[in-house]
Short mmCIF file of C-alpha atoms in Angstrom, two decimals:
data_model
loop_
_atom_site.label_atom_id
_atom_site.label_comp_id
_atom_site.label_asym_id
_atom_site.label_seq_id
_atom_site.Cartn_x
_atom_site.Cartn_y
_atom_site.Cartn_z
CA MET V 1 -16.49 15.00 13.52
CA LEU V 2 -16.02 16.20 9.93
CA GLU V 3 -12.93 18.10 11.00
CA PHE V 4 -11.57 14.96 12.66
CA PHE V 5 -11.95 12.87 9.48
CA ASN V 6 -10.43 15.67 7.44
CA MET V 7 -7.39 15.62 9.74
CA VAL V 8 -7.11 11.85 9.33
CA LEU V 9 -7.30 12.07 5.54
CA HIS V 10 -4.60 14.76 5.56
CA ILE V 11 -2.56 13.53 8.49
CA ASP V 12 0.57 13.72 6.34
CA GLN V 13 0.03 17.50 6.47
CA THR V 14 -1.27 17.78 10.04
CA LEU V 15 0.94 15.24 11.82
CA GLY V 16 2.46 18.00 13.96
CA VAL V 17 -0.97 18.81 15.37
CA TRP V 18 -1.58 15.14 16.17
CA VAL V 19 1.77 14.82 17.92
CA GLU V 20 1.14 17.97 19.95
CA GLN V 21 -2.43 17.09 20.95
CA TYR V 22 -2.28 13.31 21.41
CA GLY V 23 1.34 12.55 22.30
CA THR V 24 2.12 8.83 22.24
CA TRP V 25 -1.39 8.04 20.95
CA VAL V 26 -0.07 9.16 17.57
CA TYR V 27 1.62 5.75 17.23
CA LEU V 28 -1.79 4.07 17.35
CA VAL V 29 -3.21 6.57 14.87
CA LEU V 30 -0.38 5.93 12.40
CA PHE V 31 -0.73 2.17 12.87
CA MET V 32 -4.47 2.24 12.20
CA ILE V 33 -4.13 4.43 9.09
CA VAL V 34 -1.49 2.19 7.49
CA PHE V 35 -3.42 -0.93 8.51
CA ALA V 36 -6.67 0.42 7.04
CA GLU V 37 -5.07 1.64 3.80
CA THR V 38 -3.43 -1.72 3.14
CA GLY V 39 -6.07 -3.95 4.72
CA LEU V 40 -9.39 -2.54 3.56
CA VAL V 41 -9.96 -2.42 -0.17
CA VAL V 42 -12.51 0.39 0.27
CA LEU V 43 -9.93 2.81 1.76
CA PRO V 44 -7.24 3.30 -0.91
CA PHE V 45 -7.53 7.10 -0.55
CA LEU V 46 -5.83 7.19 2.87
CA PRO V 47 -2.30 8.68 2.89
CA GLY V 48 0.54 6.18 2.56
CA ASP V 49 3.89 7.15 1.05
CA SER V 50 3.75 10.79 2.11
CA LEU V 51 2.64 9.78 5.62
CA LEU V 52 5.65 7.49 6.08
CA PHE V 53 7.99 10.19 4.76
CA ILE V 54 6.61 12.89 7.07
CA ALA V 55 6.62 10.48 10.03
CA GLY V 56 10.31 9.85 9.34
CA ALA V 57 10.93 13.61 9.33
CA PHE V 58 9.25 13.92 12.72
CA GLY V 59 11.39 11.02 13.92
CA ALA V 60 14.48 13.07 13.12
CA THR V 61 13.23 15.93 15.33
CA GLY V 62 12.81 13.63 18.33
CA HIS V 63 9.03 14.03 18.52
CA ILE V 64 8.54 10.40 17.46
CA ASP V 65 10.75 7.38 18.12
CA PRO V 66 11.69 6.36 14.54
CA VAL V 67 12.61 2.77 15.46
CA LEU V 68 9.42 2.07 17.41
CA MET V 69 7.35 3.78 14.76
CA SER V 70 8.98 1.77 11.94
CA VAL V 71 8.40 -1.52 13.74
CA LEU V 72 4.73 -0.68 14.36
CA LEU V 73 4.19 0.45 10.75
CA ILE V 74 5.83 -2.70 9.37
CA VAL V 75 3.49 -4.79 11.52
CA ALA V 76 0.54 -2.66 10.34
CA ALA V 77 1.52 -3.09 6.69
CA VAL V 78 2.01 -6.86 7.00
CA THR V 79 -1.20 -7.50 8.94
CA GLY V 80 -3.18 -5.12 6.74
CA ASN V 81 -2.14 -6.94 3.58
CA THR V 82 -2.82 -10.27 5.27
CA LEU V 83 -6.39 -9.23 6.10
CA ASN V 84 -6.92 -7.95 2.55
CA TYR V 85 -5.59 -11.22 1.12
CA ALA V 86 -7.80 -13.26 3.46
CA ILE V 87 -10.89 -11.28 2.42
CA GLY V 88 -10.08 -11.84 -1.26
CA ARG V 89 -9.48 -15.53 -0.70
CA TYR V 90 -12.79 -15.86 1.18
CA ILE V 91 -14.86 -13.86 -1.31
CA GLY V 92 -13.29 -15.02 -4.57
CA PRO V 93 -14.42 -18.67 -4.73
CA ARG V 94 -17.89 -17.79 -3.45
CA VAL V 95 -18.43 -15.09 -6.06
CA PHE V 96 -17.27 -17.28 -8.93
CA SER V 97 -19.41 -20.19 -7.74
CA MET V 98 -22.57 -18.14 -8.30
CA ASN V 99 -22.47 -18.76 -12.07
CA LEU V 100 -23.05 -15.09 -12.85
CA ARG V 101 -22.87 -14.36 -16.56
CA PHE V 102 -20.71 -11.27 -16.25
CA LEU V 103 -17.96 -13.15 -14.35
CA ASP V 104 -15.28 -14.66 -16.56
CA ARG V 105 -13.98 -17.89 -15.02
CA GLY V 106 -11.24 -17.96 -17.62
CA ALA V 107 -10.03 -14.58 -16.40
CA LEU V 108 -9.90 -15.91 -12.87
CA MET V 109 -7.77 -18.84 -13.98
CA ARG V 110 -5.44 -16.53 -15.91
CA THR V 111 -5.17 -14.25 -12.89
CA HIS V 112 -4.34 -17.25 -10.70
CA ALA V 113 -1.64 -18.33 -13.14
CA PHE V 114 -0.25 -14.79 -13.28
CA TYR V 115 -0.01 -14.49 -9.50
CA GLU V 116 1.64 -17.89 -9.18
CA LYS V 117 4.26 -16.76 -11.69
CA HIS V 118 4.61 -13.02 -11.07
CA GLY V 119 2.69 -12.49 -7.83
CA GLY V 120 5.80 -12.08 -5.70
CA LYS V 121 7.21 -9.07 -7.48
CA THR V 122 3.69 -7.69 -7.92
CA ILE V 123 3.12 -7.70 -4.15
CA VAL V 124 6.52 -6.08 -3.49
CA MET V 125 6.32 -3.43 -6.23
CA SER V 126 2.70 -2.56 -5.49
CA ARG V 127 3.75 -1.29 -2.07
CA PHE V 128 5.15 1.81 -3.76
CA ILE V 129 2.11 2.50 -5.96
CA PRO V 130 -0.88 4.19 -4.28
CA VAL V 131 -4.27 2.51 -4.80
CA VAL V 132 -2.55 -0.49 -6.43
CA ARG V 133 -1.06 -1.53 -3.07
CA THR V 134 -4.58 -1.63 -1.63
CA PHE V 135 -5.96 -3.88 -4.38
CA ALA V 136 -2.95 -6.15 -5.03
CA PRO V 137 -3.31 -8.34 -1.90
CA PHE V 138 -7.06 -8.59 -2.43
CA VAL V 139 -6.57 -9.77 -6.01
CA ALA V 140 -3.88 -12.19 -4.81
CA GLY V 141 -6.45 -13.70 -2.47
CA VAL V 142 -9.11 -13.90 -5.17
CA ALA V 143 -6.55 -15.54 -7.48
CA ASP V 144 -5.80 -18.08 -4.71
CA MET V 145 -2.09 -17.28 -4.56
CA SER V 146 -0.49 -19.68 -2.10
CA ALA V 147 -0.43 -18.27 1.45
CA ALA V 148 3.23 -19.09 2.11
CA ARG V 149 4.37 -17.40 -1.11
CA PHE V 150 2.16 -14.38 -0.43
CA GLN V 151 3.45 -13.90 3.11
CA MET V 152 7.09 -14.14 2.07
CA PHE V 153 6.73 -11.28 -0.40
CA ASN V 154 4.24 -9.45 1.81
CA ILE V 155 6.83 -9.17 4.59
CA MET V 156 9.60 -8.31 2.15
CA GLY V 157 7.52 -5.55 0.56
CA ALA V 158 6.49 -4.10 3.92
CA LEU V 159 10.10 -3.95 5.09
CA LEU V 160 11.28 -2.21 1.92
CA TRP V 161 8.34 0.20 1.84
CA VAL V 162 8.38 1.35 5.45
CA ILE V 163 12.14 1.42 6.03
CA SER V 164 12.97 3.20 2.76
CA LEU V 165 10.34 5.93 3.12
CA VAL V 166 10.81 6.49 6.86
CA ALA V 167 14.59 6.62 6.36
CA ALA V 168 14.17 9.08 3.48
CA GLY V 169 12.00 11.28 5.69
CA TYR V 170 14.41 10.96 8.62
CA PHE V 171 17.44 12.10 6.62
CA PHE V 172 15.87 14.49 4.11
CA GLY V 173 12.40 15.42 5.39
CA ASN V 174 13.56 18.49 7.33
CA ILE V 175 15.52 20.02 4.46
CA PRO V 176 13.52 23.13 3.48
CA ILE V 177 13.53 22.51 -0.28
CA VAL V 178 12.39 18.91 0.25
CA ARG V 179 9.72 19.86 2.78
CA ASP V 180 8.38 22.69 0.59
CA HIS V 181 8.18 20.52 -2.54
CA LEU V 182 7.09 17.24 -0.98
CA ASN V 183 4.04 16.83 -3.23
CA THR V 184 6.18 17.22 -6.35
CA ILE V 185 8.73 14.75 -5.03
CA VAL V 186 5.98 12.23 -4.25
CA LEU V 187 4.57 12.61 -7.78
CA VAL V 188 8.03 12.12 -9.30
CA GLY V 189 8.57 9.06 -7.13
CA LEU V 190 5.17 7.71 -8.13
CA ALA V 191 5.98 8.20 -11.81
CA ALA V 192 9.33 6.47 -11.34
CA ALA V 193 7.52 3.49 -9.82
CA VAL V 194 4.58 3.33 -12.22
CA VAL V 195 6.14 4.10 -15.61
CA PRO V 196 8.49 1.07 -15.71
CA VAL V 197 5.65 -1.26 -14.67
CA VAL V 198 3.24 0.12 -17.27
CA GLY V 199 5.97 0.19 -19.90
CA ALA V 200 6.88 -3.44 -19.30
CA ALA V 201 3.22 -4.43 -19.52
CA PHE V 202 2.79 -2.68 -22.87
CA ILE V 203 5.96 -4.24 -24.25
CA LYS V 204 4.80 -7.68 -23.18
CA LEU V 205 1.36 -7.07 -24.71
CA PHE V 206 2.93 -5.84 -27.97
CA ARG V 207 5.19 -8.88 -28.21
CA ALA V 208 2.27 -11.21 -27.49
CA ARG V 209 0.24 -9.67 -30.31
CA ARG V 210 3.14 -9.92 -32.74
CA THR V 211 3.48 -13.64 -32.08
CA GLN V 212 -0.24 -14.28 -32.73
#
């Protein structure tokens, strides 16, 4: 059992074994992993970006149908985020109605205002940032972001995330230098996604302090 969970946690490295042993069942496995990573706030450690990239590489070899796989993973990403958002929306009001001293109602209101103003791009951009993509829909639910607005950007983000990474894997995943340095490439991509976001946040914070 421990070996099984280890294979799931590192499926981006052992996908070939899954394809060989389970055949078409691998589609369900990939679906469940993406659904769980995006839909359950307690599972942000599951593989995401690297899994999509490697799956795209296997699609190029003919072992996996890249179109079918992409469709299933888009559905998994959309429904996973939807579940996460629904959980946050269900839990949020109940937690803040308990009148607990350590909960800041003002922070909740500021978060709600932030998501109504910037929630769309947050949901889209968070797709490309591990851990953050797991928490962003949950926080959107807690902040009571409107469902229609959330779903519009949820679907947009899922399309961009899955198609871009699967396509990258399909066209470049079987190039030896790319395959051998995948972890480095993922880290560089992560930095490229995170640094502008963090930088913009610091600039905004600095400007806000200067105006005080």
